[in-house]
Every structure is written in structure tokens, then in C-alpha cells.
Coordinates of C-alpha atoms in Angstrom, one line a residue:
X11 CA -0.1 0.2 -0.2
X12 CA 1.2 3.7 -0.8
X13 CA 2.6 5.7 1.9
X14 CA 4.3 8.2 0.6
X15 CA 5.2 10.7 2.9
X16 CA 6.6 7.6 4.9
X17 CA 8.8 7.2 2.0
X18 CA 10.4 10.9 1.1
X19 CA 11.2 10.9 5.1
X20 CA 14.0 7.7 4.5
X21 CA 14.7 9.1 1.2
X22 CA 15.8 12.5 2.9
X23 CA 17.2 10.4 6.2
X24 CA 19.5 8.3 3.5
X25 CA 20.3 11.6 1.3
X26 CA 21.4 13.4 4.1
X27 CA 23.9 10.7 5.2
X28 CA 24.9 10.6 1.9
X29 CA 26.0 13.9 1.1
X30 CA 26.6 15.4 4.7
X31 CA 27.7 12.5 6.1
X32 CA 25.2 13.2 9.0
X33 CA 22.9 11.1 11.0
X34 CA 19.0 13.3 11.3
X35 CA 18.2 13.9 14.9
X36 CA 14.6 12.7 16.0
X37 CA 12.0 15.6 15.5
X38 CA 14.8 17.3 12.8
X39 CA 13.7 15.6 9.8
X40 CA 9.6 16.8 9.2
X41 CA 7.7 15.8 6.2
X42 CA 4.1 17.8 5.8
X43 CA 1.8 18.8 2.7
X44 CA 2.9 22.3 2.0
X45 CA 0.0 24.9 2.7
X46 CA 0.3 25.9 -0.8
X47 CA -0.1 22.7 -2.5
X48 CA 0.5 24.3 -6.1
X49 CA 4.1 24.0 -4.6
X50 CA 3.9 20.3 -4.4
X51 CA 2.5 17.2 -3.1
X52 CA 5.0 17.2 0.2
X53 CA 7.9 19.4 1.9
X54 CA 10.3 19.3 4.5
X55 CA 12.5 22.1 5.8
X56 CA 15.6 19.8 6.7
X57 CA 17.9 22.3 4.9
X58 CA 16.5 25.1 7.3
X59 CA 17.2 22.4 10.3
X60 CA 20.6 21.9 8.7
X61 CA 21.9 25.2 8.6
X62 CA 23.0 25.6 11.9
X63 CA 25.0 22.4 11.9
X64 CA 26.7 23.4 8.5
X65 CA 26.8 26.9 9.2
X66 CA 25.5 27.3 5.4
X67 CA 22.6 29.1 3.8
X68 CA 19.5 26.7 3.6
X69 CA 19.7 27.2 0.1
X70 CA 23.0 26.1 -0.5
X71 CA 22.4 22.9 1.5
X72 CA 19.2 21.9 0.0
X73 CA 20.6 22.1 -3.5
X74 CA 23.1 19.1 -3.6
X75 CA 19.9 16.9 -1.5
X76 CA 18.0 17.6 -4.4
X77 CA 20.0 16.0 -6.7
X78 CA 20.5 12.7 -4.5
X79 CA 16.6 12.5 -3.9
X80 CA 16.0 12.4 -7.3
X81 CA 17.8 9.5 -7.3
X82 CA 16.4 8.2 -5.0
X83 CA 12.4 8.9 -5.1
X84 CA 11.7 7.9 -9.1
X85 CA 8.0 8.8 -8.2
X86 CA 8.4 12.1 -8.2
X87 CA 7.9 14.1 -11.5
X88 CA 10.0 16.9 -9.7
X89 CA 12.0 18.0 -6.4
X90 CA 12.3 21.4 -6.0
X91 CA 14.0 24.3 -3.8
X92 CA 11.6 27.5 -2.4
X93 CA 12.8 30.3 -0.3
X94 CA 14.2 30.4 2.4
X95 CA 15.3 26.4 1.9
X96 CA 12.0 24.3 1.3
X97 CA 12.0 21.5 -0.5
X98 CA 9.2 20.3 -2.3
X99 CA 8.3 17.3 -3.9
X100 CA 5.6 16.2 -6.5
X101 CA 4.4 13.2 -7.3
X102 CA 3.9 11.6 -11.1
X103 CA 0.1 11.6 -11.5
X104 CA 0.8 7.8 -12.6
X105 CA 1.8 6.8 -8.7
X106 CA -1.1 8.1 -7.2
X107 CA -3.4 7.4 -9.2
X108 CA -2.0 3.5 -8.7
X109 CA -3.5 3.5 -4.9
X110 CA -7.3 3.1 -6.6
X111 CA -7.2 -0.2 -7.8
X112 CA -5.1 -0.7 -4.1
X113 CA -8.0 0.5 -2.4
X114 CA -10.5 -1.8 -4.1
X115 CA -8.6 -4.9 -3.8
X116 CA -8.1 -4.6 -0.4
X117 CA -11.6 -3.4 0.8
X118 CA -12.8 -3.7 4.0
X119 CA -9.2 -4.6 4.9
X120 CA -7.5 -1.6 3.3
X121 CA -6.0 0.9 5.9
X122 CA -5.0 -2.5 7.9
X123 CA -1.7 -2.5 8.7
X124 CA 1.2 -4.7 10.5
X125 CA 2.9 -1.8 12.6
X126 CA 1.9 -3.5 16.0
X127 CA 2.6 -6.7 15.0
X128 CA 3.6 -8.9 17.7
X129 CA 3.2 -7.0 20.3
X130 CA 0.3 -7.3 23.5
X131 CA -1.9 -5.2 25.6
X132 CA -4.2 -5.3 27.6
X133 CA -6.6 -2.4 27.5
X134 CA -8.8 -1.8 30.7
X135 CA -11.2 1.1 29.4
X136 CA -14.4 0.6 31.5
X137 CA -13.8 0.7 35.8
X138 CA -17.3 1.8 37.1
X139 CA -18.9 0.4 40.9
X140 CA -21.2 -1.4 40.0
X141 CA -24.0 0.5 41.9
X142 CA -25.9 1.9 39.2
X143 CA -26.4 2.0 35.3
X144 CA -23.3 3.2 33.2
X145 CA -23.5 7.0 33.2
X146 CA -22.6 9.5 30.8
X147 CA -19.1 10.6 32.4
X148 CA -18.3 6.2 31.6
X149 CA -19.3 6.6 28.1
X150 CA -16.9 8.4 27.0
X151 CA -14.5 6.5 28.4
X152 CA -15.8 3.6 26.3
X153 CA -16.2 5.3 23.3
X154 CA -12.5 6.0 23.7
X155 CA -11.0 3.2 24.5
X156 CA -13.0 0.5 22.1
X157 CA -11.6 3.1 19.5
X158 CA -8.1 2.3 20.7
X159 CA -9.1 -1.0 20.7
X160 CA -10.4 -1.3 17.0
X161 CA -7.3 1.0 15.3
X162 CA -4.7 -1.9 17.5
X163 CA -6.3 -4.6 15.8
X164 CA -6.2 -3.0 12.6
X165 CA -2.5 -2.2 13.2
X166 CA -2.0 -6.1 14.1
X167 CA -1.7 -5.3 17.7
X168 CA -3.2 -8.8 20.1
X169 CA -5.0 -6.5 22.3
X170 CA -7.5 -7.7 24.8
X171 CA -10.2 -5.8 26.2
X172 CA -11.4 -5.6 29.7
X173 CA -13.9 -4.4 31.5
X174 CA -13.0 -4.1 36.0
X175 CA -15.9 -4.6 38.1
X176 CA -14.9 -2.4 41.6
X177 CA -16.9 -5.2 43.9
X178 CA -15.3 -5.0 46.8
X179 CA -15.0 -1.8 48.9
X180 CA -16.8 0.0 51.2
X181 CA -19.5 1.2 48.4
X182 CA -20.3 -2.1 48.1
X183 CA -20.6 -2.3 51.7
X184 CA -22.7 0.3 51.9
X185 CA -25.1 -1.1 48.6
X186 CA -25.8 -4.0 49.9
X187 CA -27.5 -2.6 52.8
X188 CA -29.0 0.1 51.4
X189 CA -30.5 -2.8 49.2
X190 CA -31.5 -5.6 52.9
X191 CA -32.7 -2.3 54.6
X192 CA -35.5 -1.0 51.5
X193 CA -36.4 -5.0 51.2
X194 CA -36.9 -5.0 55.3
X195 CA -38.8 -1.2 54.2
X196 CA -40.9 -3.0 51.7
X197 CA -41.8 -5.7 54.2
X198 CA -42.7 -3.3 57.2
X199 CA -40.1 -4.4 59.3
X200 CA -37.0 -2.4 60.9
X201 CA -33.5 -2.7 60.0
X202 CA -31.4 -2.6 61.9
X203 CA -34.0 -3.5 64.7
X204 CA -32.7 -1.5 66.9
X205 CA -32.1 1.8 64.6
X206 CA -34.8 1.1 62.2
X207 CA -33.5 4.0 59.6
X208 CA -31.6 4.1 56.6
X209 CA -28.0 5.5 57.2
X210 CA -27.3 9.1 55.6
X211 CA -23.7 7.4 53.8
X212 CA -26.0 4.7 52.2
X213 CA -27.6 4.7 49.2
X214 CA -30.2 7.0 48.9
X215 CA -31.5 6.4 45.0
X216 CA -33.8 4.6 43.1
X217 CA -31.4 1.8 42.3
X218 CA -32.2 0.2 45.4
X219 CA -35.8 0.3 45.5
X220 CA -36.4 -0.6 42.5
X221 CA -34.3 -3.9 43.2
X222 CA -35.7 -5.4 45.7
X223 CA -39.0 -4.4 44.0
X224 CA -38.3 -6.3 41.7
X225 CA -36.8 -9.3 43.9
X226 CA -39.9 -8.7 46.4
X227 CA -42.5 -9.7 43.2
X228 CA -40.8 -12.2 41.0
X229 CA -41.0 -15.0 43.3
X230 CA -37.0 -15.4 43.9
X231 CA -35.8 -16.7 46.8
X232 CA -35.6 -14.3 49.5
X233 CA -33.3 -12.4 51.2
X234 CA -32.8 -14.0 54.8
X235 CA -35.7 -11.3 57.0
X236 CA -33.2 -10.7 59.7
X237 CA -30.4 -8.3 60.2
X238 CA -28.0 -10.6 60.4
X239 CA -24.2 -9.9 58.1
X240 CA -25.1 -13.0 56.0
X241 CA -28.3 -10.7 54.7
X242 CA -26.6 -8.1 53.3
X243 CA -24.3 -10.0 52.5
X244 CA -26.0 -11.7 49.5
X245 CA -28.2 -8.3 49.0
X246 CA -24.7 -7.3 47.8
X247 CA -23.8 -9.7 46.1
X248 CA -26.7 -10.1 44.1
X249 CA -27.0 -6.7 43.6
X250 CA -23.6 -6.1 42.4
X251 CA -24.2 -8.8 39.9
X252 CA -27.4 -7.5 38.6
X253 CA -25.7 -4.4 37.7
X254 CA -23.3 -6.3 35.9
X255 CA -25.2 -7.2 33.9
X256 CA -27.0 -4.6 33.1
X257 CA -24.0 -3.0 32.1
X258 CA -22.5 -5.5 29.4
X259 CA -25.9 -5.3 27.5
X260 CA -25.5 -1.7 27.3
X261 CA -21.8 -1.1 26.2
X262 CA -22.8 -4.1 23.3
X263 CA -26.0 -1.4 22.4
X264 CA -22.6 1.6 22.4
X265 CA -21.1 -1.0 19.9
X266 CA -18.5 -1.2 22.5
X267 CA -16.7 -4.9 21.2
X268 CA -16.1 -7.6 23.3
X269 CA -14.9 -7.6 26.4
X270 CA -13.2 -9.6 28.9
X271 CA -14.8 -8.8 32.7
X272 CA -12.5 -8.6 35.5
X273 CA -13.7 -8.4 39.4
X274 CA -11.9 -7.0 41.7
X275 CA -13.6 -9.5 45.1
X276 CA -12.2 -12.6 43.1
X277 CA -9.1 -11.2 41.4
X278 CA -6.8 -14.6 42.2
X279 CA -4.0 -12.3 43.5
X280 CA -5.7 -10.4 45.9
X281 CA -5.9 -12.9 48.5
X282 CA -3.8 -13.4 52.1
X283 CA -1.2 -15.6 50.2
X284 CA -0.3 -12.9 47.4
X285 CA 0.4 -10.8 50.3
X286 CA 3.3 -13.5 51.6
X287 CA 4.4 -13.6 48.7
X288 CA 4.8 -10.6 45.9
X289 CA 8.5 -8.7 46.2
X290 CA 7.1 -5.7 47.5
X291 CA 7.1 -7.1 50.5
X292 CA 10.6 -6.5 51.0
X293 CA 10.9 -3.3 52.4
X294 CA 7.0 -3.7 54.4
X295 CA 6.5 -1.3 56.8
X296 CA 3.9 -1.6 60.3
X297 CA 2.5 1.0 61.8
X298 CA 0.2 1.3 63.7
X299 CA -1.1 -2.3 63.2
X300 CA -1.5 -1.6 59.4
X301 CA 0.8 -3.1 57.4
X302 CA 2.8 -0.1 54.3
X303 CA 3.9 0.0 50.9
X304 CA 7.1 2.1 51.3
X305 CA 6.3 4.4 47.9
X306 CA 8.1 7.7 49.3
X307 CA 11.3 5.4 48.2
X308 CA 9.4 5.6 44.9
X309 CA 9.0 9.2 44.6
X310 CA 5.6 9.3 46.0
X311 CA 4.4 11.7 48.5
X312 CA 3.8 9.6 51.2
X313 CA 3.9 5.9 52.1
X314 CA 0.6 3.9 51.7
X315 CA -1.1 1.4 53.6
X316 CA -2.0 -2.2 51.7
X317 CA -3.3 -4.3 54.6
X318 CA -5.2 -2.5 57.6
X319 CA -5.0 -2.9 61.3
X320 CA -8.6 -5.3 60.5
X321 CA -6.9 -7.6 58.7
X322 CA -8.7 -6.1 55.3
X323 CA -7.1 -4.7 52.5
X324 CA -6.7 -1.5 51.5
X325 CA -8.6 0.0 48.1
X326 CA -4.8 -0.7 46.2
X327 CA -4.1 -4.4 47.3
X328 CA -6.5 -5.8 45.1
X329 CA -5.9 -2.9 42.1
X330 CA -2.1 -4.1 42.4
X331 CA -3.4 -7.4 42.4
X332 CA -5.1 -7.4 39.7
X333 CA -2.5 -5.4 37.4
X334 CA -0.3 -8.4 38.4
X335 CA -2.6 -10.3 37.0
X336 CA -2.7 -9.0 33.8
X337 CA 1.3 -9.2 33.2
X338 CA 1.2 -12.9 34.5
X339 CA -1.8 -13.7 31.5
X340 CA 0.9 -12.1 28.9
X341 CA 0.1 -9.1 28.7
X342 CA 3.6 -6.8 29.2
X343 CA 2.1 -3.6 28.0
X344 CA -1.0 -2.0 30.2
X345 CA -2.8 0.9 29.4
X346 CA -6.3 2.1 31.7
X347 CA -8.6 4.7 30.5
X348 CA -9.3 6.1 34.4
X349 CA -11.5 10.0 35.5
X350 CA -9.4 12.6 35.4
X351 CA -9.7 12.7 39.4
X352 CA -7.7 9.6 39.5
X353 CA -4.4 11.8 38.7
X354 CA -2.3 10.6 42.1
X355 CA -3.5 7.5 41.7
X356 CA -1.7 6.8 38.7
X357 CA 2.0 7.2 40.1
X358 CA 0.8 5.1 43.0
X359 CA -0.1 2.2 40.9
X360 CA 2.9 2.8 38.4
X361 CA 5.2 2.9 42.0
X362 CA 3.7 -0.7 42.6
X363 CA 4.4 -2.1 39.4
X364 CA 8.2 -1.0 39.7
X365 CA 8.7 -1.5 43.0
X366 CA 7.5 -5.6 42.1
X367 CA 10.1 -5.1 39.3
X368 CA 8.5 -4.5 36.1
X369 CA 9.9 -2.5 33.5
X370 CA 9.5 1.4 33.5
X371 CA 6.1 1.6 30.9
X372 CA 4.8 -1.1 31.7
X373 CA 1.4 1.0 32.4
X374 CA 0.5 3.5 31.2
X375 CA -3.0 5.7 31.8
X376 CA -4.9 7.8 30.2
X377 CA -7.0 10.3 32.1
X378 CA -11.0 11.2 30.7
X379 CA -11.9 14.6 31.8
X380 CA -15.3 15.3 32.6
X381 CA -17.8 15.6 30.3
X382 CA -20.6 17.9 30.2
X383 CA -24.1 17.5 28.9
X384 CA -25.5 21.5 27.5
X385 CA -28.9 21.8 25.5
X386 CA -29.7 25.5 24.2
X387 CA -26.8 26.8 26.0
X388 CA -27.4 25.4 29.5
X389 CA -25.9 22.2 31.3
X390 CA -28.0 19.2 31.7
X391 CA -27.1 18.4 35.2
X392 CA -25.7 14.5 35.6
X393 CA -26.2 12.9 39.1
X394 CA -25.5 8.8 39.5
X395 CA -26.8 8.5 42.9
X396 CA -30.2 10.5 43.0
X397 CA -32.0 8.9 40.3
X398 CA -32.0 11.8 37.7
X399 CA -29.0 10.6 36.2
X400 CA -28.4 10.7 32.1
X401 CA -27.5 7.1 31.2
X402 CA -25.6 5.7 28.1
X403 CA -29.1 3.9 27.2
X404 CA -30.8 7.2 27.9
X405 CA -28.5 9.2 26.0
X406 CA -28.3 6.6 22.9
X407 CA -31.9 6.2 23.1
X408 CA -31.7 10.7 22.2
X409 CA -29.2 11.2 19.5
X410 CA -28.4 7.9 18.2
X411 CA -25.8 5.6 18.9
X412 CA -23.8 7.4 16.2
X413 CA -23.4 10.4 17.4
X414 CA -23.0 9.4 20.9
X415 CA -19.9 7.4 19.8
X416 CA -18.9 10.7 17.7
X417 CA -18.9 13.8 19.1
X418 CA -17.5 11.4 22.7
X419 CA -14.4 10.5 20.3
X420 CA -14.0 13.7 18.6
X421 CA -11.8 16.1 21.3
X422 CA -8.8 15.1 22.9
X423 CA -10.0 13.4 26.4
X424 CA -7.5 15.5 27.9
X425 CA -10.1 18.7 27.4
X426 CA -13.0 18.9 29.0
X427 CA -15.8 18.0 26.8
X428 CA -19.2 19.6 26.2
X429 CA -21.9 18.0 24.3
X430 CA -24.0 19.8 22.7
X431 CA -27.0 17.9 22.8
X432 CA -29.2 19.9 20.0
X433 CA -26.5 19.7 17.6
X434 CA -25.7 16.2 17.9
X435 CA -29.9 15.6 17.4
X436 CA -29.9 17.6 13.8
X437 CA -29.7 15.9 10.1
X438 CA -28.2 18.3 8.5
X439 CA -24.3 19.6 7.9
X440 CA -23.0 21.5 11.0
X441 CA -23.5 18.0 12.6
X442 CA -20.1 16.4 11.4
X443 CA -21.2 12.9 12.0
X444 CA -24.3 13.7 9.6
X445 CA -22.0 15.6 7.4
X446 CA -19.6 12.5 7.4
X447 CA -22.5 10.3 6.6
X448 CA -24.2 11.8 4.0
X449 CA -21.2 12.1 2.1
X450 CA -21.1 8.0 2.3
X451 CA -24.8 8.1 1.2
X452 CA -23.9 10.5 -2.3
X453 CA -20.6 8.3 -3.2
X454 CA -23.6 5.5 -2.9
X455 CA -25.9 6.6 -5.0
X456 CA -24.0 7.8 -7.5
X457 CA -22.6 3.9 -8.1
X458 CA -25.7 2.8 -8.2
X459 CA -27.3 5.4 -10.3
X460 CA -28.6 3.4 -13.3
X461 CA -27.9 6.1 -15.2
X462 CA -24.7 6.2 -14.8
X463 CA -22.6 2.9 -16.1
X464 CA -21.4 0.4 -13.9
X465 CA -17.8 1.3 -13.0
X466 CA -14.5 -1.1 -14.2
X467 CA -11.5 -1.5 -13.2
X468 CA -9.0 -0.7 -15.7
X469 CA -5.2 0.1 -15.3
X470 CA -4.4 3.1 -15.6
X471 CA -5.9 6.6 -14.4
X472 CA -4.3 9.4 -15.6
X473 CA -7.2 11.2 -16.7
X474 CA -7.0 12.2 -13.2
X475 CA -5.6 15.6 -13.2
X476 CA -8.0 17.8 -11.0
X477 CA -6.4 19.2 -7.9
X478 CA -9.2 17.8 -5.8
X479 CA -9.2 14.4 -7.5
X480 CA -4.8 14.3 -6.6
X481 CA -5.8 15.8 -3.0
X482 CA -8.2 12.9 -2.8
X483 CA -5.7 10.4 -3.7
X484 CA -2.9 11.4 -1.3
X485 CA -5.3 11.4 1.1
X486 CA -6.3 7.9 0.3
X487 CA -3.0 7.1 0.8
X488 CA -2.0 8.2 3.6
X489 CA -5.0 6.3 5.4
X490 CA -2.6 3.1 6.1
X491 CA -0.4 5.8 7.8
X492 CA -3.3 7.5 9.5
X493 CA -4.5 4.3 11.7
X494 CA -1.3 3.2 12.4
X495 CA -0.2 6.8 14.1
X496 CA -3.3 6.9 15.7
X497 CA -3.0 3.4 17.2
X498 CA 0.2 4.5 18.5
X499 CA -0.3 7.3 20.1
X500 CA -4.0 6.4 20.9
X501 CA -5.6 9.5 19.9
X502 CA -9.3 8.2 17.6
X503 CA -10.0 12.1 17.6
X504 CA -7.1 12.5 15.0
X505 CA -8.9 10.0 12.7
X506 CA -12.6 11.9 13.0
X507 CA -9.9 14.7 11.9
X508 CA -9.2 12.6 9.1
X509 CA -12.8 11.8 7.9
X510 CA -13.5 15.5 8.4
X511 CA -11.0 16.1 6.0
X512 CA -12.0 13.6 3.5
X513 CA -15.6 14.3 3.5
X514 CA -14.8 18.4 3.0
X515 CA -12.5 17.3 -0.2
X516 CA -15.5 14.9 -1.5
X517 CA -18.0 17.2 -1.1
X518 CA -15.8 21.0 -3.1
X519 CA -15.3 17.7 -5.3
X520 CA -18.6 16.5 -6.0
X521 CA -19.8 20.1 -5.9
X522 CA -17.3 21.4 -8.8
X523 CA -17.0 18.6 -11.0
X524 CA -19.6 16.3 -13.3
X525 CA -18.4 12.7 -12.6
X526 CA -21.2 11.5 -15.7
X527 CA -19.5 12.6 -18.8
X528 CA -21.9 10.4 -21.4
X529 CA -20.0 12.1 -23.7
X530 CA -16.5 10.9 -22.9
X531 CA -16.6 7.7 -21.0
X532 CA -13.5 6.8 -20.4
X533 CA -13.1 9.6 -18.1
X534 CA -16.2 9.3 -16.2
X535 CA -15.0 5.0 -15.1
X536 CA -12.5 6.8 -14.4
X537 CA -13.8 9.0 -12.1
X538 CA -15.8 6.5 -10.4
X539 CA -13.1 4.6 -9.6
X540 CA -12.1 7.8 -7.9
X541 CA -15.4 7.9 -5.7
X542 CA -15.2 4.1 -5.4
X543 CA -11.9 4.2 -3.4
X544 CA -12.7 7.0 -1.5
X545 CA -15.9 5.3 -0.4
X546 CA -14.5 2.2 0.8
X547 CA -11.7 4.6 2.2
X548 CA -14.6 6.4 4.1
X549 CA -16.1 3.4 5.3
X550 CA -14.0 2.0 6.7
X551 CA -12.8 4.7 9.0
X552 CA -16.0 5.0 10.4
X553 CA -16.2 2.2 11.1
X554 CA -12.9 2.6 13.1
X555 CA -14.4 5.0 15.3
X556 CA -17.8 2.7 15.6
X557 CA -20.1 5.1 13.1
X558 CA -22.2 3.4 10.6
X559 CA -21.9 4.1 7.0
X560 CA -25.7 3.8 5.6
X561 CA -26.4 3.7 1.9
X562 CA -29.0 6.0 2.0
X563 CA -30.1 8.9 3.9

């Protein structure tokens, strides 16, 4: 598959070495598209970057480089120098148009590459307490993580997607007690008998009431009507299991792909046995009857509790165990998507893995900033535990799965996001997902038009000389490189930018060029080939972000 930018980059590296006996430093050589496309298809400023090292004028440096590049790049029609020292490359039309048959032959596989071949990665992209439905804060994690996995898989990575269920800890204890108390309340009983009121810190929302009401009226085996620990433990497990069962189809409804469920409560390494065998205990500290991890030895601001004085684990301990378990399953690279409020926790977890002897870079974490729902300029409030939360299910029913997925990945997760619900519902070109899908349906209508001859592949597309045609060809040829780069950098938002750039050029081309020329069937057929290649590329790009490509709209 064509990747002209990479070819020019490699040739420029070689030319600098052969002409000036210099190795190009990282970041010194950049190949990009010039602002004025009349100057060429690609450009580099390497001559200007070398001027300080060589103590010469960039124009003088560029001349011998151009001569060497002309030998190394027969694909170029011309290689010229422009002041103050840019080297511009213009490709032969025959080289550009060759991509059409490559795309048509590859079909749904166009864009796939082997840049990640042999690499194994475990991606934890949803981590939620099973105390209610997944809300829109989780949706950004889910959409972003699923897109990362799709692009990595397309780039040859072995990726395991994992849904981490935080089904242990104080919140789950409170959930169990809340459910049991509501159950007793339903039957007119007091829980606990000594107090008879639901403690303020327990869950106050509709979820516990809804859960117990279904159980009380379904004929399911009842929760024991006593105030014993067994009662709320049973309630806790049932509610946690139910919430997890709800989360899976919710994620599936959003086209979030296949996930492996990992439970905090059942993580194999999170046990007393693990505590006695982990290498982390090489420098333990005991204080106030608790066991501490000396994380200050690894740059943390304070040491962290691993086992409390009552013998129970802190939140950190099973989390460390879970990460060790991931690595033990054959995934040396771990990526987690966490909320921005976990910022300090990132260093804590990385320190723990370092203490256990795992290499630096084993764990990477993308922090997901908050999502704000906005309509008519006003914020639509979210509150997970008051019963008024906007769940993923409700959002997808409101604006559609395509719009939800697009908007959640269209901005870098390092920035706060306002999701304009009115814009997301709109069916016009102001809505970017509609704009992209409309381009695809327009391409389909052209190729299916009974008044236009059916496209037939040919060896040469030499009649495609229009500036917008060449622009489309360049963008199509760069798609595999775009997929590989976005996968490596974990940036699905760059794919949405690529899609918008592609469809903008296509819409402009469609509005300015007559595709069907009855008096010139050869030109018509070649233009149909270009549209077919563009259509395949667009569909594959939309697939990578989980957005559908409708043939009609």
C-alpha cells in the first residue's frame, strides 16, 4: 500500500547521510503537506534545520540534497527548492492513481497494517462501581477505549479489552446494606431493629428500591428477613451481579465490542497468600498494626496502606494484584482509561509495579476529563445516585449511537467536553457525523445510479488530473499511515479529523466536477474508480470509530 510521506522521509534521511555524512536527529526531519499545494504534494524543511550544524545557507544545503533525492525517488515528477530553504516534492500522477486499485482490491481490509505486529496489550477502558447504570461519564471512556482497540487491532496489535468491576470496598458494603434495609422497609420491618432508619451514607437513590421491588415480586428466593451480616452480604452480591449484567448489554448497545470482565472481589492474586509472596514486601513498614507500602522510596509523597489494622485490604492492594494478574496472563503492556480525579493514583500504581520489578512503561494511563451535557446553552445536570442520571442507554436513545460515539471521541480526552445535545440530534451539515455519513450515502448513490455506466477497474487512471482529484488520492493513500499513527498514539480524535478532511474534499469535488460525462466514458469510469476508492476508505475510517456508514439517508 502507498505511503508516500514515509518514503520521502526515508529518502531524505538517506540523502542527508550520503551527502553530508550526518544522522538526522529525532524531530529534526518532518515531512508535511505544504500550505500552497501548487508548490508540491509534500515538503520538508530539513535544509533549514541543518543550517546551524553545517554553518551554511539553507538554499545552498538544499541543492545537493535535491540531486540525491531525485535519484532515490523515481516516484516524483519534480523536486524543487523554495525560499528560504523548503524542499518540495511533486509526485507523478501515475503513482498517485495507482492507489485506486489497491484500495478496491483490499476492500474492507484497506487501512490495516502490521505496525503493531507481535505486540500484546491489555486495555482496561471501563472501570465502574456496579452501584447503578453506566452514565455518560463512563460513555466517554467506553467510546475512546473501544476506538483505541479497533485501531490497534487494525494495526496488528494483540489487544485484550477488559471491563474492571470494582465489586469490593466500602461502596459495595453500603450498597448491600442499603438493599437489605430497603427490602425490610418494603415488608414493614425495621433494619437494623435497633435503629430502624437508613444511615445517611448509604445509597439513597432509586436503584436499591427498584432492585428489591423486582425481587420481592418476582418469586425469587427471598433475602433472609434478619439483620445478620449474611443478609446484606447476599444482597450485595445479588445487586452487584445485577448491575454488572445491566452494564454489559449497555456497552454492547453502544457497539463497545467484546470485553473480558475482571472482578476486584475475585482477582486471584488479591489474597493473603499473595501478600506473603509479592516482592513488594521486600521493604514493608508496619505502623499502627497496619502494613504499608514504602512508596516514598519511589517518589510518592507518602507511604500507602496495603493491609489495614483490622486485617482487611485497602483499595490499593487488590488493584495492584489485578495489574500483576494482567501481566501474568501474557500482557506486558497495560493501558488504563481512568477519570481525571484518579491523577494521583496513576503514580501510585506505577510505583507499585516498579517496586515489583516490572520495567518502566509497563503501565500507561489516559486520564479522561469530565463530560458536560449542554442544550440551548444550558447544562443538563448529571447525578448518578439521585435517580436523575443520564445513562448511556438514555443518551443513545436520544441522539443515536452514531452521534454519541462520534462526539465522545471527536475531542482529545485530556480536555473537558461539552456535548451539545441539540447539535447531536440535528440532521444537517452542521452535525459532523451527519456530514460524514451524508458523503458516504452520496458516493453510494452515484455508483448505484442506473443512468451512470457501471464502474470497471482499469490499469491506468491517467485522466485524473484535477487538483481535487489529486488531493483525494493523496488523502486515500495516507489512510494506512493515519491508522497506524492514531493507534500508536491512542488518539481516535485524529481519525475524526481525518474523516472530516476527507469528506470536505469530496463534497467540494462533487460540487465542482461533473462525474458522469456521457460523451467521455473513459473519464467517467476513472472518476467512478476514484469515488469507489474514496467510499471504501471512508467506510473503513468510520468503522474504526464505531460509526455506521448508511447507503441511503
